[in-house]
mmCIF file of C-alpha atoms in Angstrom:
data_model
loop_
_atom_site.group_PDB
_atom_site.id
_atom_site.type_symbol
_atom_site.label_atom_id
_atom_site.label_comp_id
_atom_site.label_asym_id
_atom_site.label_seq_id
_atom_site.Cartn_x
_atom_site.Cartn_y
_atom_site.Cartn_z
ATOM 1 C CA MET A 1 0.000 0.000 0.000
ATOM 2 C CA LYS A 2 1.388 3.356 -1.048
ATOM 3 C CA SER A 3 1.843 5.950 1.712
ATOM 4 C CA PRO A 4 -0.104 9.204 1.313
ATOM 5 C CA VAL A 5 3.039 11.028 2.489
ATOM 6 C CA VAL A 6 5.309 12.246 -0.302
ATOM 7 C CA LYS A 7 8.981 12.982 0.356
ATOM 8 C CA ARG A 8 10.507 15.688 -1.843
ATOM 9 C CA SER A 9 13.819 17.474 -1.946
ATOM 10 C CA ILE A 10 13.817 21.254 -1.805
ATOM 11 C CA VAL A 11 16.465 23.953 -1.522
ATOM 12 C CA VAL A 12 15.978 26.189 1.523
ATOM 13 C CA ALA A 13 18.339 29.118 2.079
ATOM 14 C CA GLY A 14 20.863 27.541 -0.283
ATOM 15 C CA HIS A 15 20.792 24.125 1.392
ATOM 16 C CA LYS A 16 19.136 21.017 -0.014
ATOM 17 C CA THR A 17 16.783 19.280 2.405
ATOM 18 C CA SER A 18 13.973 16.770 2.139
ATOM 19 C CA VAL A 19 10.454 17.291 3.416
ATOM 20 C CA SER A 20 7.761 14.642 3.865
ATOM 21 C CA LEU A 21 4.197 15.904 3.438
ATOM 22 C CA GLU A 22 0.848 14.619 2.297
ATOM 23 C CA GLU A 23 -0.003 15.544 -1.294
ATOM 24 C CA ALA A 24 -2.738 17.948 -0.107
ATOM 25 C CA PHE A 25 -0.142 20.032 1.767
ATOM 26 C CA TRP A 26 2.182 20.104 -1.254
ATOM 27 C CA ASN A 27 -0.744 21.300 -3.366
ATOM 28 C CA GLY A 28 -1.677 23.916 -0.754
ATOM 29 C CA MET A 29 1.884 25.241 -0.689
ATOM 30 C CA LYS A 30 1.981 25.435 -4.482
ATOM 31 C CA GLU A 31 -1.256 27.422 -4.454
ATOM 32 C CA ILE A 32 -0.008 29.800 -1.741
ATOM 33 C CA SER A 33 3.367 30.354 -3.414
ATOM 34 C CA GLY A 34 1.612 31.073 -6.717
ATOM 35 C CA LEU A 35 -0.728 33.595 -5.100
ATOM 36 C CA ARG A 36 2.258 35.276 -3.435
ATOM 37 C CA ASP A 37 4.255 35.231 -6.679
ATOM 38 C CA MET A 38 7.146 33.368 -5.065
ATOM 39 C CA THR A 39 8.846 30.029 -5.576
ATOM 40 C CA LEU A 40 8.104 27.026 -3.414
ATOM 41 C CA SER A 41 11.664 27.241 -2.065
ATOM 42 C CA GLU A 42 11.142 30.884 -1.071
ATOM 43 C CA LEU A 43 7.903 30.025 0.725
ATOM 44 C CA VAL A 44 9.493 27.102 2.585
ATOM 45 C CA GLY A 45 12.413 29.361 3.497
ATOM 46 C CA GLU A 46 9.985 31.895 4.965
ATOM 47 C CA ILE A 47 8.180 29.189 6.928
ATOM 48 C CA ASP A 48 11.508 27.787 8.139
ATOM 49 C CA SER A 49 12.807 31.170 9.312
ATOM 50 C CA ASN A 50 9.577 31.947 11.198
ATOM 51 C CA ARG A 51 9.071 28.612 12.959
ATOM 52 C CA GLN A 52 9.472 28.600 16.696
ATOM 53 C CA GLN A 53 10.009 24.882 17.251
ATOM 54 C CA GLY A 54 9.294 21.457 15.815
ATOM 55 C CA ASN A 55 10.393 20.019 12.532
ATOM 56 C CA LEU A 56 10.004 21.663 9.153
ATOM 57 C CA SER A 57 7.268 19.296 7.943
ATOM 58 C CA SER A 58 5.123 20.127 10.977
ATOM 59 C CA ALA A 59 5.764 23.849 10.545
ATOM 60 C CA ILE A 60 4.645 23.637 6.910
ATOM 61 C CA ARG A 61 1.461 21.749 7.804
ATOM 62 C CA LEU A 62 0.578 24.333 10.461
ATOM 63 C CA PHE A 63 1.327 27.202 8.069
ATOM 64 C CA VAL A 64 -0.891 25.770 5.313
ATOM 65 C CA LEU A 65 -3.684 24.988 7.778
ATOM 66 C CA ASP A 66 -3.537 28.505 9.234
ATOM 67 C CA TYR A 67 -3.462 30.093 5.764
ATOM 68 C CA PHE A 68 -6.604 28.328 4.551
ATOM 69 C CA ARG A 69 -8.374 28.629 7.917
ATOM 70 C CA THR A 70 -7.782 32.396 7.903
ATOM 71 C CA ARG A 71 -8.989 32.599 4.311
ATOM 72 C CA ALA A 72 -12.151 30.617 5.141
ATOM 73 C CA LEU A 73 -12.916 32.820 8.153
ATOM 74 C CA ALA A 74 -12.534 35.936 6.006
ATOM 75 C CA VAL A 75 -15.291 34.597 3.757
ATOM 76 C CA THR A 76 -17.501 33.219 6.545
ATOM 77 C CA PRO A 77 -16.946 34.911 9.929
ATOM 78 C CA PRO A 78 -17.455 32.646 13.007
ATOM 79 C CA ALA A 79 -20.595 34.566 14.046
ATOM 80 C CA ALA A 80 -22.233 33.838 10.682
ATOM 81 C CA MET A 81 -21.323 30.168 11.002
ATOM 82 C CA ALA A 82 -22.892 29.987 14.465
ATOM 83 C CA GLU A 83 -26.097 31.625 13.179
ATOM 84 C CA SER A 84 -26.411 29.095 10.367
ATOM 85 C CA LYS A 85 -26.239 26.052 12.657
ATOM 86 C CA PRO A 86 -29.580 24.363 13.253
ATOM 87 C CA GLN A 87 -30.910 24.710 16.763
ATOM 88 C CA ALA A 88 -31.628 21.552 18.769
#
């Protein structure tokens, strides 16, 4: 059975490293880097320089999650989501 985690090599700050991520996170990073008009390596470098702790793969997952969560909340604020929930 093939693992959903994909390991890829990437150059970060001039150094080659490998990162293991699920395909959905790779796709999310590609989308974000395209919207920011930057390369994938530049985006990973930014994530790497801003991480407080943990490994790079975890930092990338948290960054992508936060990016899309923030984007979703901008479209649908939490108050509007609460109002649309059916009452018991």
